[in-house]
Amino acid sequence: MHLIKKEIEIEVYDSELELQIEDQDLLRLARESMENAYAPYSRFLVGCVLLLENNTIVKGSNQENMAYPSGLCAERVAIFYAGANYPGVAVKTMAIVARAKDYTIQNPIVSCGACLQSLTEYEKQYKKPIRTILQGEGGKIWIANKGTQAFMPFQFNVEELKR
Ligand code: THU
């Protein structure tokens, strides 16, 4: 028997003011983008902004549907848009924010497993971690410099499926 151990590192900041300007801007853009969420059912709005390696900004927000499972999370709206419109361009940084209409989101919200699975595949494809910045409605900010593996250290990964 042996152990597999993985170390997870997340920087925690108390306020935006501690961040570099570029990261502050990304959080602001994520907030703008969040207002385009279509979330009449959950009343939970998520904004996700990607900064691509060519400095393009891609904005996503959650888009729900009356047929609930047909809706899509903000992260996948953004990453699939980037894949569809900027093929071959890696993502440098991603900022995700959330707001609920009926209560306060005090802490950063970590992406769901389906989004993490999708994001990790782009990281593998481009051999580049997506530096991730998370914040709720305000308050503490989490930064995962080594990408989404901080939130999902193991992924579904079967190389043979690529043949
Ligand atoms: N949602 C996201 O946009 N990202 C996630 O990672 C998890 C959840 C959305 C989906 C749904 O519209 C609402 O938040 C409540 O689950």
PDB file of C-alpha atoms and ligand atoms in Angstrom:
ATOM      1  CA  MET A   1       0.000   0.000   0.000  1.00  0.00           C
ATOM      2  CA  HIS A   2       1.095   3.545  -0.584  1.00  0.00           C
ATOM      3  CA  LEU A   3      -0.604   6.884  -0.240  1.00  0.00           C
ATOM      4  CA  ILE A   4      -1.404   9.367  -2.933  1.00  0.00           C
ATOM      5  CA  LYS A   5      -1.283  12.841  -1.454  1.00  0.00           C
ATOM      6  CA  LYS A   6      -2.050  16.022  -3.310  1.00  0.00           C
ATOM      7  CA  GLU A   7      -1.420  19.455  -1.955  1.00  0.00           C
ATOM      8  CA  ILE A   8      -3.975  22.174  -2.565  1.00  0.00           C
ATOM      9  CA  GLU A   9      -3.009  25.812  -2.356  1.00  0.00           C
ATOM     10  CA  ILE A  10      -5.481  28.676  -2.301  1.00  0.00           C
ATOM     11  CA  GLU A  11      -4.554  32.251  -1.526  1.00  0.00           C
ATOM     12  CA  VAL A  12      -7.144  34.072   0.573  1.00  0.00           C
ATOM     13  CA  TYR A  13      -7.467  37.862   0.426  1.00  0.00           C
ATOM     14  CA  ASP A  14      -9.713  40.013   2.595  1.00  0.00           C
ATOM     15  CA  SER A  15     -10.524  42.599  -0.048  1.00  0.00           C
ATOM     16  CA  GLU A  16     -10.156  43.483  -3.748  1.00  0.00           C
ATOM     17  CA  LEU A  17      -7.788  46.253  -2.749  1.00  0.00           C
ATOM     18  CA  GLU A  18      -5.117  43.659  -1.966  1.00  0.00           C
ATOM     19  CA  LEU A  19      -5.214  42.366  -5.539  1.00  0.00           C
ATOM     20  CA  GLN A  20      -3.239  43.491  -8.549  1.00  0.00           C
ATOM     21  CA  ILE A  21      -5.195  45.886 -10.782  1.00  0.00           C
ATOM     22  CA  GLU A  22      -5.661  43.330 -13.572  1.00  0.00           C
ATOM     23  CA  ASP A  23      -7.351  40.928 -11.129  1.00  0.00           C
ATOM     24  CA  GLN A  24      -9.548  43.710  -9.730  1.00  0.00           C
ATOM     25  CA  ASP A  25     -10.634  44.488 -13.299  1.00  0.00           C
ATOM     26  CA  LEU A  26     -11.468  40.837 -13.957  1.00  0.00           C
ATOM     27  CA  LEU A  27     -13.658  40.667 -10.858  1.00  0.00           C
ATOM     28  CA  ARG A  28     -15.429  43.846 -11.954  1.00  0.00           C
ATOM     29  CA  LEU A  29     -16.021  42.397 -15.435  1.00  0.00           C
ATOM     30  CA  ALA A  30     -17.289  39.149 -13.891  1.00  0.00           C
ATOM     31  CA  ARG A  31     -19.784  41.200 -11.885  1.00  0.00           C
ATOM     32  CA  GLU A  32     -20.952  43.031 -15.008  1.00  0.00           C
ATOM     33  CA  SER A  33     -21.282  39.744 -16.803  1.00  0.00           C
ATOM     34  CA  MET A  34     -23.215  38.212 -13.898  1.00  0.00           C
ATOM     35  CA  GLU A  35     -26.003  40.730 -14.485  1.00  0.00           C
ATOM     36  CA  ASN A  36     -26.673  39.001 -17.838  1.00  0.00           C
ATOM     37  CA  ALA A  37     -27.465  35.750 -16.053  1.00  0.00           C
ATOM     38  CA  TYR A  38     -30.841  34.297 -16.915  1.00  0.00           C
ATOM     39  CA  ALA A  39     -31.717  32.686 -13.607  1.00  0.00           C
ATOM     40  CA  PRO A  40     -35.447  33.081 -12.951  1.00  0.00           C
ATOM     41  CA  TYR A  41     -35.676  29.600 -11.420  1.00  0.00           C
ATOM     42  CA  SER A  42     -32.769  29.454  -8.972  1.00  0.00           C
ATOM     43  CA  ARG A  43     -32.544  33.244  -8.526  1.00  0.00           C
ATOM     44  CA  PHE A  44     -28.810  32.540  -8.183  1.00  0.00           C
ATOM     45  CA  LEU A  45     -26.639  34.560 -10.551  1.00  0.00           C
ATOM     46  CA  VAL A  46     -23.120  33.600 -11.562  1.00  0.00           C
ATOM     47  CA  GLY A  47     -20.660  35.556 -13.683  1.00  0.00           C
ATOM     48  CA  CYS A  48     -17.513  34.070 -15.187  1.00  0.00           C
ATOM     49  CA  VAL A  49     -14.899  36.004 -17.121  1.00  0.00           C
ATOM     50  CA  LEU A  50     -11.942  34.512 -18.939  1.00  0.00           C
ATOM     51  CA  LEU A  51      -8.784  36.389 -19.819  1.00  0.00           C
ATOM     52  CA  LEU A  52      -7.257  34.596 -22.788  1.00  0.00           C
ATOM     53  CA  GLU A  53      -3.589  34.487 -23.632  1.00  0.00           C
ATOM     54  CA  ASN A  54      -4.177  36.924 -26.515  1.00  0.00           C
ATOM     55  CA  ASN A  55      -5.741  39.326 -23.971  1.00  0.00           C
ATOM     56  CA  THR A  56      -9.282  38.731 -25.227  1.00  0.00           C
ATOM     57  CA  ILE A  57     -11.960  38.825 -22.542  1.00  0.00           C
ATOM     58  CA  VAL A  58     -14.719  36.215 -22.738  1.00  0.00           C
ATOM     59  CA  LYS A  59     -17.796  36.731 -20.586  1.00  0.00           C
ATOM     60  CA  GLY A  60     -20.195  34.075 -19.373  1.00  0.00           C
ATOM     61  CA  SER A  61     -23.185  33.895 -17.060  1.00  0.00           C
ATOM     62  CA  ASN A  62     -25.533  31.094 -16.098  1.00  0.00           C
ATOM     63  CA  GLN A  63     -28.398  30.562 -18.524  1.00  0.00           C
ATOM     64  CA  GLU A  64     -31.298  28.589 -17.143  1.00  0.00           C
ATOM     65  CA  ASN A  65     -34.244  26.959 -18.823  1.00  0.00           C
ATOM     66  CA  MET A  66     -37.736  25.926 -17.896  1.00  0.00           C
ATOM     67  CA  ALA A  67     -36.584  22.390 -18.649  1.00  0.00           C
ATOM     68  CA  TYR A  68     -34.107  22.680 -15.770  1.00  0.00           C
ATOM     69  CA  PRO A  69     -31.256  20.402 -16.938  1.00  0.00           C
ATOM     70  CA  SER A  70     -31.141  22.251 -20.265  1.00  0.00           C
ATOM     71  CA  GLY A  71     -29.643  25.291 -18.536  1.00  0.00           C
ATOM     72  CA  LEU A  72     -25.898  25.832 -18.327  1.00  0.00           C
ATOM     73  CA  CYS A  73     -23.509  27.190 -15.709  1.00  0.00           C
ATOM     74  CA  ALA A  74     -21.605  30.427 -16.265  1.00  0.00           C
ATOM     75  CA  GLU A  75     -18.236  28.667 -16.414  1.00  0.00           C
ATOM     76  CA  ARG A  76     -19.240  26.310 -19.218  1.00  0.00           C
ATOM     77  CA  VAL A  77     -20.984  29.103 -21.133  1.00  0.00           C
ATOM     78  CA  ALA A  78     -17.654  30.979 -21.013  1.00  0.00           C
ATOM     79  CA  ILE A  79     -15.208  28.129 -21.660  1.00  0.00           C
ATOM     80  CA  PHE A  80     -17.271  26.651 -24.521  1.00  0.00           C
ATOM     81  CA  TYR A  81     -17.597  30.093 -26.090  1.00  0.00           C
ATOM     82  CA  ALA A  82     -13.808  30.479 -25.858  1.00  0.00           C
ATOM     83  CA  GLY A  83     -13.280  27.021 -27.382  1.00  0.00           C
ATOM     84  CA  ALA A  84     -15.732  27.766 -30.183  1.00  0.00           C
ATOM     85  CA  ASN A  85     -14.506  31.269 -31.027  1.00  0.00           C
ATOM     86  CA  TYR A  86     -10.831  31.275 -30.068  1.00  0.00           C
ATOM     87  CA  PRO A  87      -9.611  27.747 -30.773  1.00  0.00           C
ATOM     88  CA  GLY A  88      -5.983  27.232 -29.841  1.00  0.00           C
ATOM     89  CA  VAL A  89      -5.893  30.211 -27.487  1.00  0.00           C
ATOM     90  CA  ALA A  90      -5.239  29.220 -23.875  1.00  0.00           C
ATOM     91  CA  VAL A  91      -6.979  30.784 -20.887  1.00  0.00           C
ATOM     92  CA  LYS A  92      -4.699  32.680 -18.523  1.00  0.00           C
ATOM     93  CA  THR A  93      -7.073  33.690 -15.753  1.00  0.00           C
ATOM     94  CA  MET A  94     -10.711  33.141 -14.847  1.00  0.00           C
ATOM     95  CA  ALA A  95     -12.789  35.200 -12.404  1.00  0.00           C
ATOM     96  CA  ILE A  96     -16.071  33.882 -11.009  1.00  0.00           C
ATOM     97  CA  VAL A  97     -18.560  35.747  -8.834  1.00  0.00           C
ATOM     98  CA  ALA A  98     -22.032  34.917  -7.564  1.00  0.00           C
ATOM     99  CA  ARG A  99     -25.055  36.710  -6.155  1.00  0.00           C
ATOM    100  CA  ALA A 100     -28.381  35.375  -4.928  1.00  0.00           C
ATOM    101  CA  LYS A 101     -31.573  37.393  -5.129  1.00  0.00           C
ATOM    102  CA  ASP A 102     -32.913  36.208  -1.761  1.00  0.00           C
ATOM    103  CA  TYR A 103     -29.864  35.909   0.507  1.00  0.00           C
ATOM    104  CA  THR A 104     -26.247  37.019   0.728  1.00  0.00           C
ATOM    105  CA  ILE A 105     -23.392  34.982  -0.708  1.00  0.00           C
ATOM    106  CA  GLN A 106     -20.737  35.640   1.908  1.00  0.00           C
ATOM    107  CA  ASN A 107     -18.040  33.275   0.657  1.00  0.00           C
ATOM    108  CA  PRO A 108     -16.519  32.418  -2.700  1.00  0.00           C
ATOM    109  CA  ILE A 109     -18.484  29.776  -4.614  1.00  0.00           C
ATOM    110  CA  VAL A 110     -16.517  26.858  -6.035  1.00  0.00           C
ATOM    111  CA  SER A 111     -17.566  25.662  -9.497  1.00  0.00           C
ATOM    112  CA  CYS A 112     -19.652  22.513  -9.772  1.00  0.00           C
ATOM    113  CA  GLY A 113     -18.051  19.218 -10.767  1.00  0.00           C
ATOM    114  CA  ALA A 114     -19.359  19.330 -14.335  1.00  0.00           C
ATOM    115  CA  CYS A 115     -17.757  22.745 -14.886  1.00  0.00           C
ATOM    116  CA  LEU A 116     -14.499  21.660 -13.265  1.00  0.00           C
ATOM    117  CA  GLN A 117     -14.422  18.577 -15.491  1.00  0.00           C
ATOM    118  CA  SER A 118     -14.892  20.773 -18.574  1.00  0.00           C
ATOM    119  CA  LEU A 119     -12.341  23.352 -17.456  1.00  0.00           C
ATOM    120  CA  THR A 120      -9.663  20.758 -16.636  1.00  0.00           C
ATOM    121  CA  GLU A 121      -9.870  19.334 -20.143  1.00  0.00           C
ATOM    122  CA  TYR A 122      -9.021  22.751 -21.617  1.00  0.00           C
ATOM    123  CA  GLU A 123      -6.156  23.053 -19.151  1.00  0.00           C
ATOM    124  CA  LYS A 124      -4.810  19.702 -20.352  1.00  0.00           C
ATOM    125  CA  GLN A 125      -5.344  20.603 -24.003  1.00  0.00           C
ATOM    126  CA  TYR A 126      -3.355  23.823 -23.636  1.00  0.00           C
ATOM    127  CA  LYS A 127      -0.963  22.437 -21.017  1.00  0.00           C
ATOM    128  CA  LYS A 128      -1.663  25.510 -18.963  1.00  0.00           C
ATOM    129  CA  PRO A 129      -3.468  25.886 -15.632  1.00  0.00           C
ATOM    130  CA  ILE A 130      -6.296  28.389 -15.538  1.00  0.00           C
ATOM    131  CA  ARG A 131      -5.482  30.714 -12.676  1.00  0.00           C
ATOM    132  CA  THR A 132      -8.802  31.077 -10.857  1.00  0.00           C
ATOM    133  CA  ILE A 133     -10.178  33.998  -8.832  1.00  0.00           C
ATOM    134  CA  LEU A 134     -13.362  33.486  -6.809  1.00  0.00           C
ATOM    135  CA  GLN A 135     -15.528  35.863  -4.827  1.00  0.00           C
ATOM    136  CA  GLY A 136     -19.085  35.878  -3.484  1.00  0.00           C
ATOM    137  CA  GLU A 137     -20.932  39.190  -3.291  1.00  0.00           C
ATOM    138  CA  GLY A 138     -17.960  40.863  -1.700  1.00  0.00           C
ATOM    139  CA  GLY A 139     -15.685  39.874   1.122  1.00  0.00           C
ATOM    140  CA  LYS A 140     -12.983  37.248   0.895  1.00  0.00           C
ATOM    141  CA  ILE A 141     -11.344  36.374  -2.395  1.00  0.00           C
ATOM    142  CA  TRP A 142      -9.773  33.029  -3.213  1.00  0.00           C
ATOM    143  CA  ILE A 143      -7.059  32.668  -5.818  1.00  0.00           C
ATOM    144  CA  ALA A 144      -5.913  29.280  -7.077  1.00  0.00           C
ATOM    145  CA  ASN A 145      -2.726  29.985  -9.018  1.00  0.00           C
ATOM    146  CA  LYS A 146      -2.284  26.380 -10.079  1.00  0.00           C
ATOM    147  CA  GLY A 147      -5.671  26.227 -11.725  1.00  0.00           C
ATOM    148  CA  THR A 148      -8.767  24.162 -11.263  1.00  0.00           C
ATOM    149  CA  GLN A 149      -6.910  21.135  -9.881  1.00  0.00           C
ATOM    150  CA  ALA A 150      -7.165  22.938  -6.528  1.00  0.00           C
ATOM    151  CA  PHE A 151     -10.891  22.206  -6.586  1.00  0.00           C
ATOM    152  CA  MET A 152     -10.858  18.877  -8.404  1.00  0.00           C
ATOM    153  CA  PRO A 153      -7.537  17.097  -7.881  1.00  0.00           C
ATOM    154  CA  PHE A 154      -8.679  14.033  -9.817  1.00  0.00           C
ATOM    155  CA  GLN A 155     -10.585  14.157 -13.069  1.00  0.00           C
ATOM    156  CA  PHE A 156     -12.226  11.705 -15.403  1.00  0.00           C
ATOM    157  CA  ASN A 157      -9.364  11.212 -17.853  1.00  0.00           C
ATOM    158  CA  VAL A 158      -9.151   8.331 -20.311  1.00  0.00           C
ATOM    159  CA  GLU A 159      -6.557   9.184 -22.972  1.00  0.00           C
ATOM    160  CA  GLU A 160      -7.793   6.316 -25.184  1.00  0.00           C
ATOM    161  CA  LEU A 161     -11.029   8.233 -25.760  1.00  0.00           C
ATOM    162  CA  LYS A 162      -9.008  10.711 -27.828  1.00  0.00           C
ATOM    163  CA  ARG A 163      -8.063   8.114 -30.453  1.00  0.00           C
TER     164      ARG A 163
HETATM  165  N1  THU B   1     -24.195  27.568 -11.432  1.00  0.00           N
HETATM  166  C1  THU B   1     -23.166  28.105 -12.150  1.00  0.00           C
HETATM  167  O1  THU B   1     -23.361  28.972 -13.006  1.00  0.00           O
HETATM  168  N2  THU B   1     -21.919  27.630 -11.897  1.00  0.00           N
HETATM  169  C2  THU B   1     -21.617  26.618 -11.035  1.00  0.00           C
HETATM  170  O2  THU B   1     -20.482  26.201 -10.966  1.00  0.00           O
HETATM  171  C3  THU B   1     -22.674  26.043 -10.208  1.00  0.00           C
HETATM  172  C4  THU B   1     -24.036  26.588 -10.378  1.00  0.00           C
HETATM  173  C5  THU B   1     -25.563  28.020 -11.738  1.00  0.00           C
HETATM  174  C6  THU B   1     -26.459  26.949 -12.300  1.00  0.00           C
HETATM  175  C7  THU B   1     -27.807  27.432 -11.901  1.00  0.00           C
HETATM  176  O3  THU B   1     -28.262  28.344 -12.901  1.00  0.00           O
HETATM  177  C8  THU B   1     -27.583  28.205 -10.617  1.00  0.00           C
HETATM  178  O4  THU B   1     -26.182  28.459 -10.554  1.00  0.00           O
HETATM  179  C9  THU B   1     -28.000  27.448  -9.357  1.00  0.00           C
HETATM  180  O5  THU B   1     -27.443  26.177  -9.327  1.00  0.00           O
END
